[in-house]
PDB file of C-alpha atoms in Angstrom:
ATOM      1  CA  MET U1389      35.906  47.511  27.461  1.00 94.00           C
ATOM      2  CA  GLU U1390      36.745  47.585  23.756  1.00 95.00           C
ATOM      3  CA  ILE U1391      36.855  43.950  21.957  1.00 97.00           C
ATOM      4  CA  GLU U1392      37.853  44.592  18.316  1.00 96.00           C
ATOM      5  CA  ARG U1393      38.529  42.475  15.534  1.00 97.00           C
ATOM      6  CA  LYS U1394      40.216  43.983  12.366  1.00 97.00           C
ATOM      7  CA  PHE U1395      40.428  42.430   8.843  1.00 97.00           C
ATOM      8  CA  LEU U1396      41.891  43.412   5.509  1.00 96.00           C
ATOM      9  CA  LEU U1397      39.271  44.063   2.626  1.00 97.00           C
ATOM     10  CA  VAL U1398      39.329  42.005  -0.672  1.00 97.00           C
ATOM     11  CA  SER U1399      36.455  43.626  -2.745  1.00 97.00           C
ATOM     12  CA  ASP U1400      34.244  46.666  -2.585  1.00 96.00           C
ATOM     13  CA  ASP U1401      31.296  44.283  -2.432  1.00 97.00           C
ATOM     14  CA  TRP U1402      30.552  46.291   1.390  1.00 98.00           C
ATOM     15  CA  LYS U1403      29.467  49.380  -0.648  1.00 98.00           C
ATOM     16  CA  ALA U1404      26.192  47.782  -1.204  1.00 97.00           C
ATOM     17  CA  GLY U1405      25.416  47.519   2.369  1.00 98.00           C
ATOM     18  CA  VAL U1406      26.451  51.065   3.662  1.00 98.00           C
ATOM     19  CA  VAL U1407      24.193  52.553   6.299  1.00 98.00           C
ATOM     20  CA  GLN U1408      26.077  55.738   7.341  1.00 98.00           C
ATOM     21  CA  THR U1409      29.273  57.423   6.689  1.00 98.00           C
ATOM     22  CA  HIS U1410      31.536  59.776   8.856  1.00 96.00           C
ATOM     23  CA  VAL U1411      34.766  61.546   7.882  1.00 97.00           C
ATOM     24  CA  LEU U1412      37.007  61.008  10.814  1.00 97.00           C
ATOM     25  CA  LYS U1413      40.341  62.705  11.761  1.00 95.00           C
ATOM     26  CA  ASP U1414      42.356  61.442  14.777  1.00 92.00           C
ATOM     27  CA  GLY U1415      45.556  62.566  16.431  1.00 90.00           C
ATOM     28  CA  LEU U1416      47.745  60.553  18.888  1.00 89.00           C
ATOM     29  CA  LEU U1417      48.108  63.090  21.832  1.00 92.00           C
ATOM     30  CA  ALA U1418      50.391  60.500  24.446  1.00 92.00           C
ATOM     31  CA  ARG U1419      51.422  57.237  24.616  1.00 89.00           C
ATOM     32  CA  PHE U1420      51.868  55.448  27.923  1.00 92.00           C
ATOM     33  CA  GLY U1421      53.164  52.056  28.479  1.00 91.00           C
ATOM     34  CA  GLU U1422      51.165  50.070  25.881  1.00 89.00           C
ATOM     35  CA  GLY U1423      47.967  52.605  25.869  1.00 93.00           C
ATOM     36  CA  LYS U1424      47.452  55.922  24.416  1.00 92.00           C
ATOM     37  CA  VAL U1425      45.309  58.686  24.601  1.00 94.00           C
ATOM     38  CA  ARG U1426      43.707  59.791  21.034  1.00 93.00           C
ATOM     39  CA  ILE U1427      41.544  62.844  19.990  1.00 96.00           C
ATOM     40  CA  ARG U1428      38.950  61.836  17.156  1.00 96.00           C
ATOM     41  CA  GLN U1429      37.067  64.360  15.227  1.00 97.00           C
ATOM     42  CA  THR U1430      33.996  64.413  12.811  1.00 96.00           C
ATOM     43  CA  ARG U1431      32.632  67.641  11.232  1.00 95.00           C
ATOM     44  CA  ASP U1432      30.564  68.519  14.139  1.00 95.00           C
ATOM     45  CA  ARG U1433      31.621  65.903  17.290  1.00 97.00           C
ATOM     46  CA  ALA U1434      34.713  65.177  18.913  1.00 98.00           C
ATOM     47  CA  TRP U1435      36.165  62.740  21.569  1.00 98.00           C
ATOM     48  CA  ILE U1436      38.919  62.011  23.651  1.00 98.00           C
ATOM     49  CA  THR U1437      39.828  58.385  24.195  1.00 97.00           C
ATOM     50  CA  VAL U1438      42.227  56.605  26.754  1.00 98.00           C
ATOM     51  CA  LYS U1439      43.397  53.224  25.794  1.00 96.00           C
ATOM     52  CA  GLY U1440      44.897  50.960  28.122  1.00 96.00           C
ATOM     53  CA  PRO U1441      47.107  48.051  27.052  1.00 94.00           C
ATOM     54  CA  ARG U1442      45.727  44.961  25.001  1.00 91.00           C
ATOM     55  CA  THR U1443      45.043  41.518  26.388  1.00 93.00           C
ATOM     56  CA  GLY U1444      44.163  39.466  23.248  1.00 91.00           C
ATOM     57  CA  ILE U1445      41.432  41.445  21.633  1.00 94.00           C
ATOM     58  CA  SER U1446      40.489  43.411  24.568  1.00 96.00           C
ATOM     59  CA  ARG U1447      41.713  46.303  26.249  1.00 95.00           C
ATOM     60  CA  ALA U1448      40.365  49.002  28.677  1.00 97.00           C
ATOM     61  CA  GLU U1449      38.620  51.950  26.633  1.00 97.00           C
ATOM     62  CA  PHE U1450      37.291  55.445  28.190  1.00 98.00           C
ATOM     63  CA  GLU U1451      35.796  58.019  25.731  1.00 98.00           C
ATOM     64  CA  TYR U1452      34.320  61.410  26.713  1.00 98.00           C
ATOM     65  CA  GLU U1453      32.749  64.044  24.048  1.00 98.00           C
ATOM     66  CA  ILE U1454      34.524  67.321  24.172  1.00 98.00           C
ATOM     67  CA  PRO U1455      33.711  70.564  22.533  1.00 98.00           C
ATOM     68  CA  LEU U1456      34.702  70.622  18.924  1.00 97.00           C
ATOM     69  CA  GLN U1457      36.901  73.694  19.191  1.00 96.00           C
ATOM     70  CA  GLU U1458      38.895  72.244  21.921  1.00 97.00           C
ATOM     71  CA  ALA U1459      39.451  68.876  19.961  1.00 97.00           C
ATOM     72  CA  GLU U1460      40.899  71.256  16.974  1.00 95.00           C
ATOM     73  CA  GLU U1461      43.221  73.027  19.424  1.00 96.00           C
ATOM     74  CA  ILE U1462      44.156  69.586  21.389  1.00 96.00           C
ATOM     75  CA  LEU U1463      44.744  68.067  17.801  1.00 95.00           C
ATOM     76  CA  SER U1464      47.282  71.094  16.863  1.00 94.00           C
ATOM     77  CA  LEU U1465      49.467  69.485  20.007  1.00 94.00           C
ATOM     78  CA  CYS U1466      49.806  66.091  18.580  1.00 89.00           C
ATOM     79  CA  GLU U1467      53.346  65.639  17.278  1.00 75.00           C
ATOM     80  CA  LEU U1468      52.722  63.517  14.587  1.00 73.00           C
ATOM     81  CA  PRO U1469      50.412  64.013  11.745  1.00 79.00           C
ATOM     82  CA  HIS U1470      46.512  63.023  11.967  1.00 85.00           C
ATOM     83  CA  ILE U1471      45.220  59.983  10.431  1.00 88.00           C
ATOM     84  CA  GLU U1472      42.389  61.114   7.956  1.00 92.00           C
ATOM     85  CA  LYS U1473      39.867  58.142   7.026  1.00 95.00           C
ATOM     86  CA  VAL U1474      36.441  57.893   5.614  1.00 98.00           C
ATOM     87  CA  ARG U1475      34.322  55.627   8.044  1.00 98.00           C
ATOM     88  CA  HIS U1476      31.689  53.231   6.407  1.00 98.00           C
ATOM     89  CA  MET U1477      29.338  51.553   8.867  1.00 98.00           C
ATOM     90  CA  VAL U1478      27.808  48.394   7.266  1.00 98.00           C
ATOM     91  CA  PRO U1479      25.713  45.825   9.271  1.00 98.00           C
ATOM     92  CA  TYR U1480      26.808  42.207   8.301  1.00 98.00           C
ATOM     93  CA  GLY U1481      25.836  38.949  10.263  1.00 96.00           C
ATOM     94  CA  GLY U1482      24.203  40.701  12.998  1.00 96.00           C
ATOM     95  CA  LEU U1483      27.103  42.832  13.794  1.00 97.00           C
ATOM     96  CA  ILE U1484      28.011  46.642  12.548  1.00 98.00           C
ATOM     97  CA  TRP U1485      31.223  46.647  10.684  1.00 98.00           C
ATOM     98  CA  ALA U1486      33.285  49.520  10.227  1.00 98.00           C
ATOM     99  CA  VAL U1487      34.899  49.994   7.012  1.00 98.00           C
ATOM    100  CA  ASP U1488      37.772  52.527   6.797  1.00 97.00           C
ATOM    101  CA  ILE U1489      39.151  54.077   4.205  1.00 97.00           C
ATOM    102  CA  HIS U1490      42.394  55.961   4.791  1.00 94.00           C
ATOM    103  CA  GLN U1491      43.151  59.487   3.026  1.00 93.00           C
ATOM    104  CA  GLY U1492      46.382  61.542   2.863  1.00 85.00           C
ATOM    105  CA  PRO U1493      49.302  60.068   3.326  1.00 82.00           C
ATOM    106  CA  LEU U1494      47.999  56.589   4.123  1.00 87.00           C
ATOM    107  CA  ALA U1495      45.690  56.489   0.934  1.00 88.00           C
ATOM    108  CA  GLY U1496      45.241  52.938  -0.036  1.00 87.00           C
ATOM    109  CA  ILE U1497      45.155  51.400   3.340  1.00 89.00           C
ATOM    110  CA  GLU U1498      41.725  49.863   3.959  1.00 94.00           C
ATOM    111  CA  PHE U1499      40.175  47.849   6.477  1.00 94.00           C
ATOM    112  CA  ALA U1500      37.200  46.411   8.381  1.00 97.00           C
ATOM    113  CA  GLU U1501      36.804  46.247  12.093  1.00 97.00           C
ATOM    114  CA  VAL U1502      34.082  44.952  13.910  1.00 98.00           C
ATOM    115  CA  GLU U1503      33.372  45.488  17.810  1.00 97.00           C
ATOM    116  CA  LEU U1504      32.206  42.371  19.876  1.00 97.00           C
ATOM    117  CA  GLU U1505      30.342  41.927  23.091  1.00 96.00           C
ATOM    118  CA  ASP U1506      32.715  39.002  23.904  1.00 95.00           C
ATOM    119  CA  PRO U1507      36.255  38.101  22.919  1.00 95.00           C
ATOM    120  CA  GLU U1508      34.870  34.435  22.101  1.00 94.00           C
ATOM    121  CA  GLN U1509      31.902  35.704  20.317  1.00 96.00           C
ATOM    122  CA  PRO U1510      31.585  34.006  16.636  1.00 94.00           C
ATOM    123  CA  VAL U1511      32.002  36.595  13.756  1.00 96.00           C
ATOM    124  CA  PRO U1512      30.541  35.503  10.632  1.00 96.00           C
ATOM    125  CA  LEU U1513      32.705  37.093   8.100  1.00 97.00           C
ATOM    126  CA  PRO U1514      31.263  38.874   5.150  1.00 98.00           C
ATOM    127  CA  PRO U1515      32.693  38.062   1.848  1.00 97.00           C
ATOM    128  CA  TRP U1516      34.263  41.252   1.457  1.00 98.00           C
ATOM    129  CA  ALA U1517      36.549  40.420   4.752  1.00 97.00           C
ATOM    130  CA  GLY U1518      40.112  38.894   4.136  1.00 97.00           C
ATOM    131  CA  ASP U1519      42.938  38.227   6.165  1.00 96.00           C
ATOM    132  CA  GLU U1520      42.365  39.156   9.659  1.00 96.00           C
ATOM    133  CA  VAL U1521      45.470  41.681  10.986  1.00 96.00           C
ATOM    134  CA  THR U1522      43.819  42.155  14.735  1.00 94.00           C
ATOM    135  CA  HIS U1523      47.539  40.893  15.987  1.00 91.00           C
ATOM    136  CA  ASP U1524      49.697  42.402  13.050  1.00 93.00           C
ATOM    137  CA  PRO U1525      51.224  45.427  14.572  1.00 89.00           C
ATOM    138  CA  ARG U1526      51.282  47.192  10.957  1.00 88.00           C
ATOM    139  CA  TYR U1527      47.892  48.039  11.544  1.00 86.00           C
ATOM    140  CA  ARG U1528      47.431  49.310  14.718  1.00 83.00           C
ATOM    141  CA  LYS U1529      46.814  53.389  14.727  1.00 74.00           C
ATOM    142  CA  ALA U1530      50.158  54.355  16.527  1.00 72.00           C
ATOM    143  CA  THR U1531      51.958  52.190  13.727  1.00 81.00           C
ATOM    144  CA  LEU U1532      50.104  54.128  10.966  1.00 78.00           C
ATOM    145  CA  LEU U1533      50.392  57.363  12.610  1.00 72.00           C
ATOM    146  CA  GLU U1534      54.254  56.610  12.443  1.00 77.00           C
ATOM    147  CA  ARG U1535      53.918  55.616   8.886  1.00 75.00           C
ATOM    148  CA  ALA U1536      52.315  59.187   8.007  1.00 74.00           C
ATOM    149  CA  ALA U1537      54.844  61.091   9.832  1.00 75.00           C
ATOM    150  CA  ALA U1538      57.511  59.081   7.902  1.00 77.00           C
ATOM    151  CA  LEU U1539      55.755  60.231   4.605  1.00 72.00           C
ATOM    152  CA  THR U1540      55.378  63.957   5.425  1.00 69.00           C
ATOM    153  CA  GLN U1541      58.996  64.217   6.796  1.00 65.00           C
ATOM    154  CA  PRO U1542      61.015  66.287   4.169  1.00 59.00           C
ATOM    155  CA  ALA U1543      64.144  64.208   3.292  1.00 55.00           C
ATOM    156  CA  SER U1544      67.149  64.848   5.504  1.00 50.00           C
ATOM    157  CA  PRO U1545      70.042  66.225   3.562  1.00 52.00           C
ATOM    158  CA  GLU U1546      72.884  63.695   2.885  1.00 55.00           C
ATOM    159  CA  PRO U1547      75.645  64.117   5.575  1.00 53.00           C
ATOM    160  CA  PHE U1548      79.152  64.890   3.914  1.00 46.00           C
TER     161      PHE U1548
END
């Protein structure tokens, strides 16, 4: 079960607490109902993830490590562009926050997310966390992928 909350960033103060950094590439392989199948790749590892529909801030999640070469081949099957981001892991208040800094067509989109054990778990907000966007569809991965696709598509010629 994935239980996650997402927040915009209000400062760069999180940088002082970074304990680990990864460069990630995500591709949306399929959507079904309110779920999805995602491929994620780092420089040396890859996963396929199946996510079910949301109930509040929770959703079923099944994640399996796959061979890196297979991930690269599967990513080539994804119709929409990939999301590329740098993820910084930042401990705060007894939790590990993931600060995502998007690259490429989504450069400028930055947010922090935190995974919880229980939907009612209190979340001590770091001073660099701003507005919560957990329920804002503009910050969902599928929406970001659609936005990236629109930004990378050549302009359509004007009809006569």
